[in-house]
mmCIF file of C-alpha atoms (C1' of nucleotides) in Angstrom:
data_model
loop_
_atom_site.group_PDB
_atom_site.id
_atom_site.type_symbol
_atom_site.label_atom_id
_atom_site.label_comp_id
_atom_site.label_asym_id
_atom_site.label_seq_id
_atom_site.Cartn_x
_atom_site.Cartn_y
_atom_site.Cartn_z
ATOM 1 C CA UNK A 1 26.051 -114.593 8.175
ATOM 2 C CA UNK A 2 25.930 -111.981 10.663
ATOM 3 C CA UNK A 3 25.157 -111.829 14.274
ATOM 4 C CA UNK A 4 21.413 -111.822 14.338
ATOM 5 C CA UNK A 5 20.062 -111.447 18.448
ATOM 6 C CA UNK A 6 18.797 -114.366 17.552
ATOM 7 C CA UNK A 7 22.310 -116.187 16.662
ATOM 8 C CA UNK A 8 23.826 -114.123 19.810
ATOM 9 C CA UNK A 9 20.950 -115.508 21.753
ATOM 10 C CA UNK A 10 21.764 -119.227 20.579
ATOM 11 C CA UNK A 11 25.429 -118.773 20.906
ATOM 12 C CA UNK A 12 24.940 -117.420 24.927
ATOM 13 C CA UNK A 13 22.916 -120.353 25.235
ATOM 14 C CA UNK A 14 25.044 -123.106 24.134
ATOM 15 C CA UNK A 15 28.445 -121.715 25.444
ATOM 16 C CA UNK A 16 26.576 -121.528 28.538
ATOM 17 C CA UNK A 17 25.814 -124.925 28.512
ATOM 18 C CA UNK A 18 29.246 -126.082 27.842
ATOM 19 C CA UNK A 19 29.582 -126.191 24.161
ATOM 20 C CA UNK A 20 32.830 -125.979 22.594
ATOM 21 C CA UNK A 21 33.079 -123.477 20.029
ATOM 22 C CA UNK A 22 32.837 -125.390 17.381
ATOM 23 C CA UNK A 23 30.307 -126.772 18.389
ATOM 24 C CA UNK A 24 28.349 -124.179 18.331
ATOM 25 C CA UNK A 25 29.794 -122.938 15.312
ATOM 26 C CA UNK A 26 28.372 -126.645 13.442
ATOM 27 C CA UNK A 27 25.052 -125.583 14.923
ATOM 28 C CA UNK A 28 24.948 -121.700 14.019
ATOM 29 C CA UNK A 29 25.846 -122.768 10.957
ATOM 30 C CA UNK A 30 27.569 -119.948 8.391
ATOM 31 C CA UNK A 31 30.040 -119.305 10.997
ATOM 32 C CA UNK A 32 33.787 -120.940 12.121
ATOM 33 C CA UNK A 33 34.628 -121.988 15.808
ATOM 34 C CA UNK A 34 36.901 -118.970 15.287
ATOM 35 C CA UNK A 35 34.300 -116.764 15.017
ATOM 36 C CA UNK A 36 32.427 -118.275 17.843
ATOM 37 C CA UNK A 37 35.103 -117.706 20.146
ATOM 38 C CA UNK A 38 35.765 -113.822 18.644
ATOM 39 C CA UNK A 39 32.182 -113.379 19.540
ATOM 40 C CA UNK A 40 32.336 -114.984 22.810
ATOM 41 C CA UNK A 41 35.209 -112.744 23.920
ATOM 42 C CA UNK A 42 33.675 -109.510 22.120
ATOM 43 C CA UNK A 43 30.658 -110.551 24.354
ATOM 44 C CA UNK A 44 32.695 -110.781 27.134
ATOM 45 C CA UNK A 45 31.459 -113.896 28.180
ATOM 46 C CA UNK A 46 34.461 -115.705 27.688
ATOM 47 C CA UNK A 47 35.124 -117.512 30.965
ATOM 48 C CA UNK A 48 32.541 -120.156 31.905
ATOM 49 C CA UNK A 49 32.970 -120.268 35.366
ATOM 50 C CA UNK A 50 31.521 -116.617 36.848
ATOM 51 C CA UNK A 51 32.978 -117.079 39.789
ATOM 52 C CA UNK A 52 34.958 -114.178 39.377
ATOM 53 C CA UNK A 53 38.030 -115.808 40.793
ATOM 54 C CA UNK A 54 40.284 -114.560 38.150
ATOM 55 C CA UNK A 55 42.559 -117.500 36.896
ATOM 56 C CA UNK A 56 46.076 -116.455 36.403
ATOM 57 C CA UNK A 57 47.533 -113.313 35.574
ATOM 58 C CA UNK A 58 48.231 -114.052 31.753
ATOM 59 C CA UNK A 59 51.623 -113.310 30.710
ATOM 60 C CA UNK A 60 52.372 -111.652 28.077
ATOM 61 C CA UNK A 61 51.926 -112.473 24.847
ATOM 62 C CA UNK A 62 54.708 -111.358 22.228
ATOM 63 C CA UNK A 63 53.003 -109.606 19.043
ATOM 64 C CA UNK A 64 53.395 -111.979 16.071
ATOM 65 C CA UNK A 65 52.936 -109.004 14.331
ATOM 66 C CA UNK A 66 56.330 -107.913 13.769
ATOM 67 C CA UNK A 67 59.621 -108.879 11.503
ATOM 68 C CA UNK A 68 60.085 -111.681 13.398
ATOM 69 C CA UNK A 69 58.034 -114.942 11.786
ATOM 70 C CA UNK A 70 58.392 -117.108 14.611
ATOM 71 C CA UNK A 71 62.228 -117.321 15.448
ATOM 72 C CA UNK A 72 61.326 -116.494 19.200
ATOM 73 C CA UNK A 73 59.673 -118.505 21.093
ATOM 74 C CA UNK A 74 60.341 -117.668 24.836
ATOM 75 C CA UNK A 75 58.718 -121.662 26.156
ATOM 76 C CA UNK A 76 60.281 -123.358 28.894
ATOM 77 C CA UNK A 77 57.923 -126.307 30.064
ATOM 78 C CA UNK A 78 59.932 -127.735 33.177
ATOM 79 C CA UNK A 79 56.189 -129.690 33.811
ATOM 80 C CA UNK A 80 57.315 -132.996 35.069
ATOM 81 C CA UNK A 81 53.484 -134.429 34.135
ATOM 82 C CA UNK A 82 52.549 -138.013 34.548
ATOM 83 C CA UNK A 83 50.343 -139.824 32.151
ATOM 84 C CA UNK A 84 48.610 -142.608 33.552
ATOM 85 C CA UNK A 85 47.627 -143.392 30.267
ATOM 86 C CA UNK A 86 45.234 -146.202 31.539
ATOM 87 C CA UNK A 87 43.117 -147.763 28.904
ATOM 88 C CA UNK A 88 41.437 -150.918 29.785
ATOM 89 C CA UNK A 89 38.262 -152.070 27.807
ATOM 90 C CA UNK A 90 37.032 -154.055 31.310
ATOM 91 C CA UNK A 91 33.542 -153.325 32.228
ATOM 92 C CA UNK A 92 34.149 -150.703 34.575
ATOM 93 C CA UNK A 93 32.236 -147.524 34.783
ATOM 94 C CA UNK A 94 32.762 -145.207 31.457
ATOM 95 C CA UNK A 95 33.833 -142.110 32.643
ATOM 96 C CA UNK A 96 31.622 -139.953 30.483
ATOM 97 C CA UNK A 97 33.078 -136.497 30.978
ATOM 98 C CA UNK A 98 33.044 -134.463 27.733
ATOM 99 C CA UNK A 99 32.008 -131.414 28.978
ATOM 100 C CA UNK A 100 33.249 -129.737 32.258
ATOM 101 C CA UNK A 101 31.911 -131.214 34.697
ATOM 102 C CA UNK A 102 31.522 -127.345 36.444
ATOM 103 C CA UNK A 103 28.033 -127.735 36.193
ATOM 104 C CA UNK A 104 26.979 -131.260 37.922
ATOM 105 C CA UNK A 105 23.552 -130.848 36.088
ATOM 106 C CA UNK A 106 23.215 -131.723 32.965
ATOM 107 C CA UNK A 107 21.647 -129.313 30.433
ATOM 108 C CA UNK A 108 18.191 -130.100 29.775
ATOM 109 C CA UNK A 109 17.691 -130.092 25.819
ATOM 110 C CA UNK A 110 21.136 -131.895 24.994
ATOM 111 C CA UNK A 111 21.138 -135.268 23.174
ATOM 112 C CA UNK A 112 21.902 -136.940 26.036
ATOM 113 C CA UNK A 113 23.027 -140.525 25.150
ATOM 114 C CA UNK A 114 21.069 -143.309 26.329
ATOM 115 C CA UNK A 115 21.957 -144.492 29.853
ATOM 116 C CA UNK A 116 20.720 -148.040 29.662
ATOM 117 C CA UNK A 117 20.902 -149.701 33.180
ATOM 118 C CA UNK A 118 20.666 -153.449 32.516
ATOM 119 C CA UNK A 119 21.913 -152.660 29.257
ATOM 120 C CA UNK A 120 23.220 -155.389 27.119
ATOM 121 C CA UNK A 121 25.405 -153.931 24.188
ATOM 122 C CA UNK A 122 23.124 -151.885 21.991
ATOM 123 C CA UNK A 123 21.887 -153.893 18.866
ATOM 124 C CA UNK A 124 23.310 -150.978 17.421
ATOM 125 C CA UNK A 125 26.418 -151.029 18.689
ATOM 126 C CA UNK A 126 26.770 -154.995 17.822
ATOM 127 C CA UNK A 127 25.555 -154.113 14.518
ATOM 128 C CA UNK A 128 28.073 -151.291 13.514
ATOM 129 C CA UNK A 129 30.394 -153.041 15.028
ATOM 130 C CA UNK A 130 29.597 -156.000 12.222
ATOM 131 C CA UNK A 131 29.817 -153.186 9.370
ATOM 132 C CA UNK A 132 32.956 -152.002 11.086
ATOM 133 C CA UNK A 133 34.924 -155.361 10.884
ATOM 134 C CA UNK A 134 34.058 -155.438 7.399
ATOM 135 C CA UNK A 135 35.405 -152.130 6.121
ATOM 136 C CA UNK A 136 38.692 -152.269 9.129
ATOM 137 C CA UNK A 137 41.712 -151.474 7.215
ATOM 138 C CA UNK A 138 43.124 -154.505 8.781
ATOM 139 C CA UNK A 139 46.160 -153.272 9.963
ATOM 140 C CA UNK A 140 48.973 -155.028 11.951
ATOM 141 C CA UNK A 141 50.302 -154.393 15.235
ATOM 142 C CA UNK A 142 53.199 -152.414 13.454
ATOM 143 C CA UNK A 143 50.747 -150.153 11.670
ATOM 144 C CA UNK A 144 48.658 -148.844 14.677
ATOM 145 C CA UNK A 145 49.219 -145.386 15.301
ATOM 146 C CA UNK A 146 48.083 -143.048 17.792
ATOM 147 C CA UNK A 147 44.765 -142.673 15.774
ATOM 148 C CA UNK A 148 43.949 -146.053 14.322
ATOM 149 C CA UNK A 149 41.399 -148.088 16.745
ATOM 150 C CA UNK A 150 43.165 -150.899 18.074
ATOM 151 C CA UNK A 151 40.083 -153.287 18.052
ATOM 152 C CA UNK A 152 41.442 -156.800 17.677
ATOM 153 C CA UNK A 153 39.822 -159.011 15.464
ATOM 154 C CA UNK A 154 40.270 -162.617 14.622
ATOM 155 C CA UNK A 155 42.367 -165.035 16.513
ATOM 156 C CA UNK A 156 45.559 -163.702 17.548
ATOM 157 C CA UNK A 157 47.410 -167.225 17.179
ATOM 158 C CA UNK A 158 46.347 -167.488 13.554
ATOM 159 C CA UNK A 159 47.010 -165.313 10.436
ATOM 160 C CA UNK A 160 43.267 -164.293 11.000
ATOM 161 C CA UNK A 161 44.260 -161.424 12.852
ATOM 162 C CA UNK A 162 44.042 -158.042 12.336
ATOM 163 C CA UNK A 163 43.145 -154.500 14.073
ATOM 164 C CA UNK A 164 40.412 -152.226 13.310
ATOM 165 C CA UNK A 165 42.583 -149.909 11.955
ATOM 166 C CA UNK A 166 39.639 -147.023 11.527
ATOM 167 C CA UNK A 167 39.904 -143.799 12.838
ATOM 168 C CA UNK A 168 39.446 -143.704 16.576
ATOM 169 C CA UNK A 169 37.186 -141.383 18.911
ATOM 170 C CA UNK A 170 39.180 -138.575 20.302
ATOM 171 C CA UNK A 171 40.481 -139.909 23.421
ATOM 172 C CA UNK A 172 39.883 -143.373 22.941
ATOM 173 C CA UNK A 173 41.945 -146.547 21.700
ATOM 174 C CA UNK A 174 39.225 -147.575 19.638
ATOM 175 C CA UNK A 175 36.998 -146.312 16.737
ATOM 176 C CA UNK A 176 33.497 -145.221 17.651
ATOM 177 C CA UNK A 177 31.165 -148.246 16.978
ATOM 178 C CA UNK A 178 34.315 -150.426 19.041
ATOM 179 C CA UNK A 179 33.935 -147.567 21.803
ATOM 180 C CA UNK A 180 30.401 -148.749 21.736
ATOM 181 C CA UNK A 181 31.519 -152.350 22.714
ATOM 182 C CA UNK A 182 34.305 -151.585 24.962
ATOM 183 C CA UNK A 183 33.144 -149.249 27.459
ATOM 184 C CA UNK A 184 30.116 -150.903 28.896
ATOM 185 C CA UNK A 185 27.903 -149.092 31.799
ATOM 186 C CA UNK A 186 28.421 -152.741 33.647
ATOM 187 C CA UNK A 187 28.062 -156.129 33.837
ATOM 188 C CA UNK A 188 24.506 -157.426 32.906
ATOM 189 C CA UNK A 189 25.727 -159.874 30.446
ATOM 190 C CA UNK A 190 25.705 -163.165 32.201
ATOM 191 C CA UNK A 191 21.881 -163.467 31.832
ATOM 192 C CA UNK A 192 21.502 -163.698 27.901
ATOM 193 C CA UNK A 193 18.584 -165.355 27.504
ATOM 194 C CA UNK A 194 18.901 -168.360 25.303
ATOM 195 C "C1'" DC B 1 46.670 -135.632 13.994
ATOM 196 C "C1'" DC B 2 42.633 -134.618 16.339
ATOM 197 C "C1'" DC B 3 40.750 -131.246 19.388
ATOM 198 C "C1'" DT B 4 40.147 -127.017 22.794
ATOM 199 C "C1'" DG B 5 39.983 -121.899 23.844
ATOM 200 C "C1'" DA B 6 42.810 -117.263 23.576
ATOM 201 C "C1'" DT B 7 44.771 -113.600 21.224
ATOM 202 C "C1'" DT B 8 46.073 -110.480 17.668
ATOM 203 C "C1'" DC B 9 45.169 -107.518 14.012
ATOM 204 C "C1'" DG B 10 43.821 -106.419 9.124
ATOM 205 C "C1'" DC B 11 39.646 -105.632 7.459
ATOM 206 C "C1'" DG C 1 32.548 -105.515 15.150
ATOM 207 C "C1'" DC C 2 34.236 -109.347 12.699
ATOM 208 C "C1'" DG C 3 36.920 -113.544 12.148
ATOM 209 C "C1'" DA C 4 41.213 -115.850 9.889
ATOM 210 C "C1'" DA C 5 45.497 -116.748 11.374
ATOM 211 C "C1'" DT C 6 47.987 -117.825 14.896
ATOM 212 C "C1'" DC C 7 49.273 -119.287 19.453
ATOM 213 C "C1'" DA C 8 49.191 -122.518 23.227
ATOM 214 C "C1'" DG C 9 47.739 -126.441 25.468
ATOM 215 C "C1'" DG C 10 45.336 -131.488 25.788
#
DNA sequence: CCCTGATTCGC
DNA sequence: GCGAATCAGG
């Protein structure tokens, strides 16, 4: 694949909307997020935010390209960072922040997902989540890892109990159809009419 | 491990 | 100009 105006058009387009690169690359199709990003930068469009307010003055970068593999590797990271590292399923507000939020307006054309506002768990949601429980890997508290979705399921005081164990969402605890469950818009579910 | 963009450099 | 390989960070 080459880069049609056409593709160049697209790309401009999405990155402008936020895209990641690869991203775009899925959609262009025939191309990596690698060369996405080589394009982007060729096209000189590589920072989203005009602005102009030049970030940081960028180091240097030491040429890989010599005799020496990787042996130096000049990092010092003194960054005393603290994680909150908060993740409660309660029904408070989703924070649904996937793309910078630079641009407060969303991009008209995106797949925007559904904002339901007296939502009540998708049918949808409930339903994967029924396929889900069937195919969990069933792991125990020992086997969780950073990446398995710590859905509980069963009763925890009985041998009937067993996480998810599926791969989770980037960013989230929890597998995608258990995201779907978890992070409600709000309350709403007192009134289930029965 | 998944992802993100940034950079280099052989092609 | 192109983009894989690599780097660097989340």
């Amino acid at each position: 694949m080459s880069w049609t105006e056409e593709r160049v058009e697209t790309l401009k387009k999405l990155w402008g909307e936020g895209q990641s690169a690869s991203q775009i690359a899925k959609e262009l199709g025939g191309v990596t997020r690698n060369a996405v990003i080589g394009k982007v930068h060729r096209l000189g469009l590589s920072n989203r935010t005009s602005g102009g307010a030049a970030p940081a003055a960028k180091p240097a970068k030491p040429a890989k390209a010599e005799a020496a593999p990787r042996a130096a590797k000049p990092a010092a990271k003194p960054a005393p960072k603290e994680e909150p590292a908060t993740e409660a399923p309660a029904a408070s507000a989703p924070a649904p922040a996937p793309t910078p939020a630079r641009k407060a307006i969303i991009p008209a054309g995106q797949p925007l997902p559904p904002q339901p506002s007296a939502n009540e768990i998708s049918p949808e949601a409930l339903a994967s989540v029924r396929e889900v429980e069937k195919k969990a890997r069933k792991l125990t508290l020992m086997e969780l890892t950073e990446r398995t979705c710590k859905w509980p399921i069963g009763d925890p005081s009985t041998d009937d109990f067993w996480f998810c164990g599926l791969p989770v969402q980037q960013g989230k605890p929890y597998c995608e159809a258990h995201v779907g469950v978890a992070f409600q818009p709000m309350s709403s579910r007192r009134d289930r009419k029965r």
